[in-house]
Amino acid sequence: MIKVKNLCKSFDGNQVLKDVSVSFEQGKTNLIIGRSGSGKTVLLKCILGLYEADSGEIWYNDTNFISISNKERKAMRKEIGMVFQGGALFDSISVEENVRFPLDMFTKMNSKEKQERVAFCLDHVNIAQKAFKLNPSEISGGMQKRVAIARAIALNPSYLFCDEPNSGLDPETSTVIDQLLQDLTREFKMTTIINTHDMNSVIEIGESVLFISKGEKEWEGTKKEILNSNNQKLNDFIFANKLYAKMKNE
Amino acid sequence: MGFLFHVGRFFAMLGKVFGKPEKHRMYLKQLFYEIENLGVNSVGIVVMISIFIGGIMTIQFAYALMNPLYPSYLVGLAARDTLLLEFSSTMIALIMAGKIGSNITSEIGSMRVTEQIDSLEIMGINSAGYLILPKIIAVVFIFPFLYIISVFFGILGGLVTGPITGTVTLPEFVDGLKTLFVPYYVTFSIIKSLVFGFLVAAVPAYFGYYVQGGALDVGKASTKAVVNTNILILFFDLILTRLLLT
Ligand SMILES: Nc1ncnc2c1ncn2[C@@H]1O[C@H](COP(=O)(O)OP(=O)(O)O)[C@@H](O)[C@H]1O
Ligand SMILES: [Mg+2]
């Protein structure tokens, strides 16, 4: 469970997040949706501590992430996995080494244990053995995302963050990734937060949805509620896609 | 942004770079990789440039010192001291700023814009330390070797070119190499190499680490890194020469 209270963040006087309060539940896929530039990435990076919030509180269960020391934060990082928008795989090492990297850095596992863990994670995201030795540049975008997910779950984190996991992917691959994230979230009981502007994802896996507009929380609810809300800004966002307008009428 | 801002941020970065490593073995692995990647792969170009410059200098000195009043050993002596004092330390550093420096900026910069650095930070890894420290140590370590290699092949270039072109005979040149040799010149230049090695790794690393934007900005940062490193090399050359040689 992650709770955000009254979070504000600005860059050089440009206020990007305005007093955002929200909570994200364990074992669920929590979605943050909004137009490009609405502040989704900044919100995620504030929660992760990559950006310092100007004010507000961020609670990981009973730990206030803002007030703890750097050392305690570092220890907490092992509980956190993150899938970046472009995958952010280390491009100088192979698929397998990417997933092993956090294990090398933070565990005392021997090489056989590491090998098993790497194979377990890559298997969970459906990467075939023959791709293990390839470099990230040699595999498709969808595969890169899946390897990034495997790397993010390597240390068995309690919290999983994904920034636009479907950007740049075709609809079919997107569905696969969405389903994968939901399955992993349930299997490992993680608190998963996913940034997206993809309405398909909302309908598929939006167990809890936060809609932000220009850095402000505009609406929150579930995928069931979203099609029937009266929020004008939310409706403008959703029904920009005619397909969903049709679904609403049915 | 102002000069002082960059200086401040540069030293803040160095503070992080020299912070405590998460796992020594991982840093060591990077160090060996960087020594090969940045060091061993630079030997070829240093050898080639030094041979050519050694040869060219010998011909030019022979031409300039043609007056029979000058002793004949002067060509070898001038070539040797130019290599020892300035070319093999400063010029090689300037050239390496172009090769190694731009390599460092573009590697770290592209890791920044593709969020690979964020990815390290998220894992709780000191990204500046992990990425930059092995590079600094590697370059500082290899620079004195590059200096020695450059002096050796520069002199070889002179030895070969002089007699072939008939500008200076082999005995005259060798005689010059042995005349009035000042060992302190070597010490002085090795000290310079160490300083330049640090600049060639740390300054480009700074420009790469703080890149913002995309691929285009990484390219621009590389150019800026090389220009600034070159200026700093010459500036420190001036200071060190003043402090240590006069
Ligand atoms: N590091 C930064 N410095 C200054 N402004 C930023 C920075 N990161 C994001 N912004 C600004 O914050 C706003 C929200 O960006 P972002 O969170 O990336 O949007 P998105 O919802 O598409 O992820 C944008 O207007 C962007 O220009
Ligand atoms: Mg974004």
Coordinates of C-alpha atoms and ligand atoms in Angstrom, one line a residue:
Chain A
M1 CA 0.0 0.0 0.0
I2 CA 1.3 3.4 -1.0
K3 CA -0.2 6.6 0.2
V4 CA 0.5 10.1 -1.2
K5 CA -0.7 13.1 0.7
N6 CA -0.8 16.7 -0.6
L7 CA 2.1 16.3 -2.9
C8 CA 3.3 19.4 -4.7
K9 CA 6.2 19.7 -7.2
S10 CA 7.4 22.5 -9.4
F11 CA 10.3 23.0 -11.7
D12 CA 11.7 26.6 -11.9
G13 CA 8.3 28.1 -10.8
N14 CA 6.3 25.9 -13.2
Q15 CA 4.0 24.0 -10.9
V16 CA 3.7 20.5 -12.3
L17 CA 1.9 18.7 -9.4
K18 CA -0.7 20.5 -7.4
D19 CA -1.7 19.0 -4.1
V20 CA -2.1 15.4 -5.2
S21 CA -3.5 13.0 -2.6
V22 CA -4.1 9.3 -3.5
S23 CA -3.6 5.8 -2.3
F24 CA -2.5 2.7 -4.2
E25 CA -3.6 -0.7 -3.0
Q26 CA -1.6 -3.9 -2.6
G27 CA -2.3 -6.8 -5.0
K28 CA -4.0 -4.5 -7.5
T29 CA -3.0 -2.8 -10.7
N30 CA -3.3 0.9 -9.9
L31 CA -3.4 3.1 -13.0
I32 CA -2.5 6.7 -13.3
I33 CA -4.0 8.1 -16.5
G34 CA -4.0 11.5 -18.2
R35 CA -2.9 13.4 -21.3
S36 CA 0.8 13.6 -22.3
G37 CA 2.3 16.3 -20.2
S38 CA -0.2 16.1 -17.4
G39 CA 2.4 15.1 -14.8
K40 CA 2.2 11.3 -14.7
T41 CA 5.9 10.7 -14.9
V42 CA 6.7 13.5 -12.5
L43 CA 4.2 12.0 -10.0
L44 CA 5.8 8.5 -10.4
K45 CA 9.3 9.9 -10.0
C46 CA 8.4 11.9 -6.9
I47 CA 6.9 8.8 -5.3
L48 CA 10.1 6.9 -6.2
G49 CA 12.3 9.7 -4.8
L50 CA 14.0 10.4 -8.2
Y51 CA 12.6 13.9 -7.8
E52 CA 12.4 15.6 -4.4
A53 CA 8.8 16.7 -3.7
D54 CA 8.4 20.4 -2.7
S55 CA 5.9 19.4 0.0
G56 CA 3.6 16.5 1.0
E57 CA 4.0 13.0 2.3
I58 CA 4.7 9.7 0.7
W59 CA 4.0 6.5 2.7
Y60 CA 5.1 3.1 1.8
N61 CA 3.0 1.1 4.3
D62 CA 4.1 2.6 7.6
T63 CA 7.3 4.3 6.3
N64 CA 7.3 7.9 5.5
F65 CA 9.6 7.9 2.4
I66 CA 10.3 11.6 2.6
S67 CA 11.5 11.8 6.2
I68 CA 13.7 8.7 6.3
S69 CA 17.5 9.0 5.9
N70 CA 19.3 8.3 2.6
K71 CA 20.6 5.1 4.0
E72 CA 17.1 3.8 4.9
R73 CA 15.9 4.9 1.5
K74 CA 18.6 2.9 -0.1
A75 CA 17.6 -0.2 1.8
M76 CA 14.0 0.4 0.8
R77 CA 14.9 0.5 -2.9
K78 CA 15.4 -3.3 -2.8
E79 CA 11.6 -3.5 -2.3
I80 CA 11.0 -1.4 -5.4
G81 CA 11.0 -2.4 -9.0
M82 CA 10.6 0.0 -11.9
V83 CA 9.9 -0.4 -15.6
F84 CA 10.9 2.8 -17.5
Q85 CA 9.1 4.1 -20.5
G86 CA 11.8 3.0 -22.9
G87 CA 12.7 -0.1 -21.0
A88 CA 16.0 1.5 -19.9
L89 CA 17.9 -1.8 -20.2
F90 CA 21.6 -1.5 -19.9
D91 CA 22.6 -1.7 -23.6
S92 CA 26.2 -2.8 -23.1
I93 CA 25.2 -6.2 -21.5
S94 CA 23.0 -9.1 -22.5
V95 CA 19.4 -9.8 -21.7
E96 CA 20.4 -12.3 -19.1
E97 CA 23.0 -10.0 -17.5
N98 CA 20.4 -7.2 -17.3
V99 CA 18.2 -9.4 -15.1
R100 CA 21.2 -10.7 -13.1
F101 CA 22.5 -7.2 -12.5
P102 CA 20.4 -6.4 -9.3
L103 CA 21.2 -9.9 -8.0
D104 CA 25.0 -9.3 -8.5
M105 CA 24.7 -5.9 -6.8
F106 CA 22.5 -6.8 -3.8
T107 CA 22.5 -10.5 -3.1
K108 CA 25.0 -13.0 -1.8
M109 CA 23.5 -15.7 -4.1
N110 CA 26.0 -18.0 -5.8
S111 CA 26.1 -18.1 -9.5
K112 CA 23.9 -21.2 -9.8
E113 CA 21.2 -19.5 -7.6
K114 CA 21.5 -16.4 -9.7
Q115 CA 21.1 -18.4 -12.9
E116 CA 18.0 -20.0 -11.6
R117 CA 16.5 -16.7 -10.5
V118 CA 17.2 -15.1 -13.8
A119 CA 15.7 -18.1 -15.7
F120 CA 12.6 -17.9 -13.4
C121 CA 12.0 -14.2 -14.0
L122 CA 12.6 -14.4 -17.7
D123 CA 10.4 -17.4 -17.9
H124 CA 7.6 -15.5 -16.1
V125 CA 7.7 -12.9 -18.8
N126 CA 7.8 -15.5 -21.6
I127 CA 11.3 -14.8 -22.9
A128 CA 12.7 -17.9 -24.6
Q129 CA 16.0 -19.3 -23.6
K130 CA 17.5 -18.5 -27.0
A131 CA 17.1 -14.8 -26.4
F132 CA 19.1 -14.8 -23.1
K133 CA 22.4 -14.1 -24.6
L134 CA 21.2 -11.4 -27.0
N135 CA 21.9 -7.7 -26.4
P136 CA 18.8 -5.4 -25.8
S137 CA 19.3 -3.8 -29.2
E138 CA 18.8 -7.2 -30.9
I139 CA 15.3 -7.9 -29.5
S140 CA 12.0 -6.3 -30.3
G141 CA 10.4 -3.4 -28.4
G142 CA 7.8 -5.7 -26.8
M143 CA 10.6 -8.1 -25.7
Q144 CA 12.6 -5.2 -24.3
K145 CA 9.7 -4.2 -22.1
R146 CA 9.2 -7.8 -20.9
V147 CA 12.9 -8.1 -20.1
A148 CA 12.6 -4.8 -18.2
I149 CA 9.8 -6.3 -16.2
A150 CA 11.8 -9.4 -15.5
R151 CA 14.7 -7.2 -14.2
A152 CA 12.2 -5.1 -12.1
I153 CA 10.9 -8.2 -10.3
A154 CA 14.3 -9.9 -9.9
L155 CA 14.7 -9.0 -6.3
N156 CA 11.1 -9.9 -5.6
P157 CA 9.9 -6.4 -4.8
S158 CA 6.8 -5.4 -2.9
Y159 CA 6.2 -2.4 -5.1
L160 CA 6.3 -2.3 -8.9
F161 CA 6.2 0.9 -11.0
C162 CA 5.7 1.1 -14.7
D163 CA 5.9 4.3 -16.8
E164 CA 3.8 3.9 -20.0
P165 CA 4.6 0.2 -20.4
N166 CA 2.7 0.1 -23.7
S167 CA 4.1 3.2 -25.4
G168 CA 5.4 2.3 -28.8
L169 CA 3.9 -1.2 -28.8
D170 CA 1.1 -2.6 -31.1
P171 CA -2.3 -3.2 -29.5
E172 CA -1.8 -6.9 -29.3
T173 CA 1.6 -6.8 -27.6
S174 CA 0.1 -4.1 -25.3
T175 CA -2.6 -6.5 -24.2
V176 CA 0.0 -9.1 -23.5
I177 CA 2.1 -6.7 -21.4
D178 CA -1.0 -5.5 -19.5
Q179 CA -2.1 -9.0 -18.7
L180 CA 1.4 -9.9 -17.6
L181 CA 1.6 -7.0 -15.2
Q182 CA -1.8 -7.9 -13.7
D183 CA -0.8 -11.6 -13.3
L184 CA 2.5 -10.7 -11.7
T185 CA 0.8 -8.3 -9.4
R186 CA -1.6 -10.9 -8.2
E187 CA 1.0 -13.7 -8.0
F188 CA 3.5 -11.8 -6.0
K189 CA 1.0 -9.5 -4.1
M190 CA 2.8 -6.4 -5.2
T191 CA 1.5 -2.8 -5.1
T192 CA 1.7 -2.0 -8.7
I193 CA 1.4 1.5 -10.2
I194 CA 1.1 2.0 -13.9
N195 CA 1.2 5.2 -15.9
T196 CA -0.7 5.1 -19.1
H197 CA -2.7 7.1 -21.6
D198 CA -4.0 4.0 -23.2
M199 CA -7.7 3.5 -22.6
N200 CA -7.4 -0.2 -23.6
S201 CA -5.3 -0.7 -20.5
V202 CA -7.8 1.1 -18.4
I203 CA -10.6 -1.2 -19.5
E204 CA -8.4 -4.3 -19.2
I205 CA -6.6 -3.9 -15.9
G206 CA -7.9 -0.7 -14.3
E207 CA -8.7 -2.0 -10.9
S208 CA -8.1 1.4 -9.5
V209 CA -7.7 4.4 -11.7
L210 CA -6.5 7.9 -10.9
F211 CA -7.1 10.6 -13.6
I212 CA -4.9 13.6 -13.4
S213 CA -5.2 16.7 -15.5
K214 CA -2.6 19.5 -15.6
G215 CA -1.0 18.2 -12.4
E216 CA -4.3 18.0 -10.4
K217 CA -6.2 14.9 -9.3
E218 CA -9.4 15.2 -11.3
W219 CA -11.1 11.8 -10.6
E220 CA -10.5 8.4 -9.1
G221 CA -12.4 5.2 -9.3
T222 CA -12.5 1.8 -11.0
K223 CA -12.8 0.7 -14.6
K224 CA -16.4 -0.1 -14.0
E225 CA -17.2 3.4 -12.9
I226 CA -15.1 5.2 -15.4
L227 CA -17.5 4.9 -18.4
N228 CA -20.4 6.3 -16.4
S229 CA -18.7 9.2 -14.7
N230 CA -20.0 12.8 -15.0
N231 CA -16.6 14.4 -14.8
Q232 CA -16.3 16.5 -17.9
K233 CA -12.5 16.5 -18.2
L234 CA -12.5 12.7 -17.7
N235 CA -15.1 12.2 -20.4
D236 CA -13.3 14.4 -22.8
F237 CA -10.2 12.3 -22.2
I238 CA -12.0 8.9 -22.5
F239 CA -14.4 9.6 -25.3
A240 CA -11.8 11.2 -27.5
N241 CA -11.8 7.6 -28.7
K242 CA -15.2 7.0 -30.4
L243 CA -15.1 3.3 -29.6
Y244 CA -15.6 4.1 -25.9
A245 CA -18.4 6.5 -26.6
K246 CA -20.1 3.6 -28.2
M247 CA -19.5 1.4 -25.3
K248 CA -21.0 4.0 -23.0
N249 CA -24.2 4.1 -25.0
E250 CA -24.7 0.3 -25.0
Chain B
M1 CA 24.2 28.9 -16.9
G2 CA 27.1 30.4 -15.0
F3 CA 30.6 29.2 -14.6
L4 CA 30.3 28.9 -10.8
F5 CA 27.2 26.8 -11.1
H6 CA 29.1 24.3 -13.2
V7 CA 32.1 24.3 -10.9
G8 CA 29.8 23.7 -7.9
R9 CA 27.9 21.0 -9.5
F10 CA 31.1 19.4 -10.8
F11 CA 32.5 19.1 -7.2
A12 CA 29.2 17.9 -5.9
M13 CA 29.3 15.1 -8.6
L14 CA 32.9 14.2 -7.5
G15 CA 31.6 13.9 -4.0
K16 CA 29.2 11.3 -5.2
V17 CA 31.8 9.6 -7.4
F18 CA 34.1 9.0 -4.5
G19 CA 31.3 7.8 -2.2
K20 CA 31.3 4.3 -0.8
P21 CA 30.8 1.6 -3.5
E22 CA 27.9 -0.8 -3.1
K23 CA 29.9 -3.8 -4.0
H24 CA 33.6 -3.6 -4.7
R25 CA 33.7 -6.6 -7.0
M26 CA 31.2 -5.0 -9.4
Y27 CA 33.4 -1.8 -9.5
L28 CA 36.5 -3.8 -10.1
K29 CA 34.9 -5.6 -13.0
Q30 CA 34.0 -2.2 -14.5
L31 CA 37.5 -1.0 -13.9
F32 CA 39.1 -3.8 -15.9
Y33 CA 36.6 -3.3 -18.6
E34 CA 37.4 0.5 -18.8
I35 CA 41.1 -0.1 -18.8
E36 CA 40.7 -2.1 -21.9
N37 CA 37.9 0.0 -23.5
L38 CA 39.5 3.4 -22.8
G39 CA 43.2 2.5 -22.4
V40 CA 44.3 -0.4 -24.5
N41 CA 42.2 0.7 -27.4
S42 CA 43.9 4.1 -27.4
V43 CA 47.5 2.7 -27.7
G44 CA 47.2 2.3 -31.5
I45 CA 46.4 5.9 -32.3
V46 CA 49.0 7.2 -29.8
V47 CA 51.7 5.0 -31.5
M48 CA 50.7 6.2 -34.9
I49 CA 50.5 9.9 -34.1
S50 CA 53.7 9.8 -32.2
I51 CA 55.7 8.2 -35.0
F52 CA 54.5 10.8 -37.4
I53 CA 55.0 13.7 -35.2
G54 CA 58.5 12.5 -34.1
G55 CA 59.4 12.2 -37.8
I56 CA 58.0 15.5 -38.8
M57 CA 59.6 17.3 -35.9
T58 CA 63.0 15.9 -36.8
I59 CA 62.8 17.1 -40.3
Q60 CA 61.7 20.6 -39.2
F61 CA 64.3 20.9 -36.5
A62 CA 67.0 19.8 -39.0
Y63 CA 65.8 22.4 -41.4
A64 CA 65.6 25.2 -38.8
L65 CA 69.0 24.3 -37.3
M66 CA 70.8 23.9 -40.6
N67 CA 73.4 26.6 -39.8
P68 CA 76.8 25.0 -39.4
L69 CA 77.4 27.0 -36.3
Y70 CA 75.0 24.9 -34.4
P71 CA 76.3 21.6 -33.0
S72 CA 74.9 18.6 -35.0
Y73 CA 73.5 16.9 -31.9
L74 CA 70.9 19.7 -31.5
V75 CA 68.3 18.1 -33.7
G76 CA 68.1 14.9 -31.6
L77 CA 68.2 16.9 -28.4
A78 CA 65.4 19.3 -29.5
A79 CA 63.2 16.4 -30.7
R80 CA 63.7 14.5 -27.5
D81 CA 63.0 17.4 -25.2
T82 CA 59.9 18.5 -27.1
L83 CA 58.5 15.0 -26.8
L84 CA 59.4 14.6 -23.2
L85 CA 58.2 18.0 -22.1
E86 CA 55.2 18.9 -24.1
F87 CA 54.1 16.7 -27.0
S88 CA 53.8 13.3 -25.3
S89 CA 52.0 14.7 -22.3
T90 CA 50.0 17.7 -23.4
M91 CA 49.4 17.0 -27.1
I92 CA 48.5 13.4 -26.4
A93 CA 46.1 14.5 -23.7
L94 CA 44.4 17.0 -26.1
I95 CA 44.0 14.2 -28.6
M96 CA 42.8 11.8 -26.0
A97 CA 40.2 14.4 -24.9
G98 CA 38.8 14.0 -28.4
K99 CA 38.8 10.3 -28.4
I100 CA 38.3 9.1 -24.8
G101 CA 36.5 12.2 -23.7
S102 CA 33.8 12.2 -26.4
N103 CA 33.4 8.5 -25.8
I104 CA 32.8 9.0 -22.1
T105 CA 30.3 11.9 -22.6
S106 CA 28.3 10.0 -25.2
E107 CA 28.2 6.8 -23.3
I108 CA 27.1 8.4 -20.0
G109 CA 24.9 10.9 -21.8
S110 CA 23.0 8.3 -23.7
M111 CA 22.5 6.3 -20.5
R112 CA 21.0 9.5 -19.0
V113 CA 18.6 10.3 -21.7
T114 CA 17.4 6.6 -22.0
E115 CA 16.8 6.6 -18.2
Q116 CA 19.5 3.9 -17.6
I117 CA 20.9 6.2 -14.9
D118 CA 17.5 6.5 -13.3
S119 CA 17.3 2.8 -13.4
L120 CA 20.5 2.4 -11.4
E121 CA 19.3 5.0 -8.9
I122 CA 16.0 3.2 -8.5
M123 CA 17.9 0.1 -7.6
G124 CA 19.7 2.0 -4.9
I125 CA 23.0 2.2 -6.7
N126 CA 25.2 5.3 -6.6
S127 CA 25.1 5.8 -10.3
A128 CA 27.8 8.5 -10.4
G129 CA 30.2 6.2 -8.4
Y130 CA 29.4 3.1 -10.4
L131 CA 29.7 4.7 -13.8
I132 CA 32.3 7.4 -13.3
L133 CA 34.8 6.2 -10.7
P134 CA 36.1 3.2 -12.8
K135 CA 36.5 5.5 -15.8
I136 CA 38.5 8.1 -13.8
I137 CA 40.8 5.5 -12.2
A138 CA 41.3 3.7 -15.5
V139 CA 42.2 6.9 -17.4
V140 CA 44.5 8.2 -14.7
F141 CA 46.2 4.8 -14.6
I142 CA 46.8 4.5 -18.3
F143 CA 47.9 8.1 -19.0
P144 CA 51.5 7.7 -17.8
F145 CA 51.8 4.6 -19.9
L146 CA 50.5 6.4 -23.0
Y147 CA 53.0 9.2 -22.2
I148 CA 55.9 6.7 -22.1
I149 CA 54.6 4.9 -25.3
S150 CA 54.4 8.2 -27.1
V151 CA 57.9 9.3 -26.1
F152 CA 59.3 6.0 -27.2
F153 CA 57.5 5.9 -30.6
G154 CA 58.1 9.7 -31.2
I155 CA 61.9 9.1 -30.9
L156 CA 61.6 6.1 -33.0
G157 CA 59.9 8.2 -35.7
G158 CA 62.8 10.6 -35.6
L159 CA 65.4 7.9 -35.7
V160 CA 63.9 6.4 -38.8
T161 CA 62.9 9.6 -40.6
G162 CA 66.1 11.6 -40.1
P163 CA 68.4 9.1 -41.8
I164 CA 65.9 8.1 -44.5
T165 CA 65.3 11.7 -45.6
G166 CA 68.9 12.5 -45.2
T167 CA 68.2 15.5 -42.9
V168 CA 70.2 14.2 -40.0
T169 CA 72.4 11.1 -39.7
L170 CA 71.7 8.3 -37.3
P171 CA 74.9 8.9 -35.1
E172 CA 74.1 12.6 -34.9
F173 CA 70.6 12.0 -33.8
V174 CA 71.5 9.4 -31.2
D175 CA 74.2 11.7 -30.0
G176 CA 71.5 14.4 -29.5
L177 CA 69.3 12.0 -27.6
K178 CA 72.1 11.3 -25.1
T179 CA 73.2 14.9 -24.7
L180 CA 72.1 17.0 -21.7
F181 CA 69.3 14.7 -20.6
V182 CA 67.3 16.0 -17.6
P183 CA 65.5 13.1 -15.8
Y184 CA 63.3 15.6 -14.0
Y185 CA 61.5 16.3 -17.3
V186 CA 60.1 12.8 -17.2
T187 CA 58.9 13.2 -13.6
F188 CA 57.4 16.6 -14.4
S189 CA 55.5 15.1 -17.4
I190 CA 54.2 12.1 -15.6
I191 CA 52.7 14.4 -12.9
K192 CA 51.1 16.4 -15.8
S193 CA 49.8 13.1 -17.3
L194 CA 48.1 12.2 -14.1
V195 CA 46.4 15.5 -13.8
F196 CA 45.4 15.4 -17.5
G197 CA 44.1 11.9 -17.1
F198 CA 41.8 13.0 -14.4
L199 CA 40.5 15.9 -16.5
V200 CA 40.0 13.8 -19.6
A201 CA 37.8 11.4 -17.6
A202 CA 36.1 13.6 -15.1
V203 CA 35.1 16.6 -17.2
P204 CA 33.5 14.7 -20.0
A205 CA 31.8 12.4 -17.4
Y206 CA 30.3 15.6 -15.9
F207 CA 28.9 16.8 -19.3
G208 CA 27.4 13.4 -19.9
Y209 CA 26.0 12.8 -16.5
Y210 CA 24.0 16.1 -16.5
V211 CA 22.7 15.9 -20.1
Q212 CA 19.0 16.8 -20.5
G213 CA 16.9 16.0 -23.6
G214 CA 17.6 13.5 -26.3
A215 CA 20.2 12.1 -28.7
L216 CA 20.9 15.5 -30.2
D217 CA 21.7 17.0 -26.8
V218 CA 24.1 14.1 -26.2
G219 CA 26.0 15.1 -29.3
K220 CA 26.1 18.7 -28.3
A221 CA 27.3 17.7 -24.8
S222 CA 30.1 15.7 -26.4
T223 CA 31.4 18.7 -28.3
K224 CA 31.2 20.9 -25.3
A225 CA 33.0 18.4 -23.2
V226 CA 35.9 18.1 -25.6
V227 CA 36.2 21.9 -25.9
N228 CA 36.1 22.4 -22.2
T229 CA 38.5 19.6 -21.4
N230 CA 41.0 21.0 -23.9
I231 CA 40.8 24.4 -22.4
L232 CA 41.3 23.0 -18.9
I233 CA 44.2 20.8 -20.0
L234 CA 46.0 23.9 -21.4
F235 CA 45.2 25.9 -18.3
F236 CA 46.6 23.3 -16.0
D237 CA 49.6 22.9 -18.3
L238 CA 50.3 26.5 -17.8
I239 CA 49.9 26.3 -14.0
L240 CA 51.9 23.1 -13.6
T241 CA 54.7 24.4 -15.9
R242 CA 54.9 27.6 -13.8
L243 CA 54.9 25.7 -10.5
L244 CA 57.1 22.8 -11.3
L245 CA 59.5 23.9 -14.0
T246 CA 60.5 27.5 -13.2
Ligands
LIG1 N1 13.0 17.6 -15.2 C1 12.0 18.5 -15.5 N2 12.4 19.8 -15.5 C2 11.4 20.7 -15.8 N3 10.2 20.4 -16.2 C3 9.8 19.1 -16.3 C4 10.7 18.1 -15.9 N4 10.1 16.9 -16.0 C5 8.8 17.2 -16.4 N5 8.6 18.5 -16.6 C6 7.4 19.2 -17.0 O1 6.3 18.6 -16.2 C7 5.2 18.5 -17.0 C8 4.7 17.0 -16.9 O2 5.6 16.2 -17.5 P1 5.4 14.6 -17.4 O3 5.2 14.2 -16.0 O4 6.6 14.0 -18.1 O5 4.1 14.3 -18.3 P2 3.5 12.9 -18.6 O6 2.1 12.9 -18.0 O7 3.4 12.9 -20.1 O8 4.3 11.8 -18.1 C9 5.6 18.8 -18.4 O9 5.0 20.1 -18.7 C10 7.1 18.9 -18.4 O10 7.5 19.9 -19.3
MG2 MG 5.5 10.4 -19.1

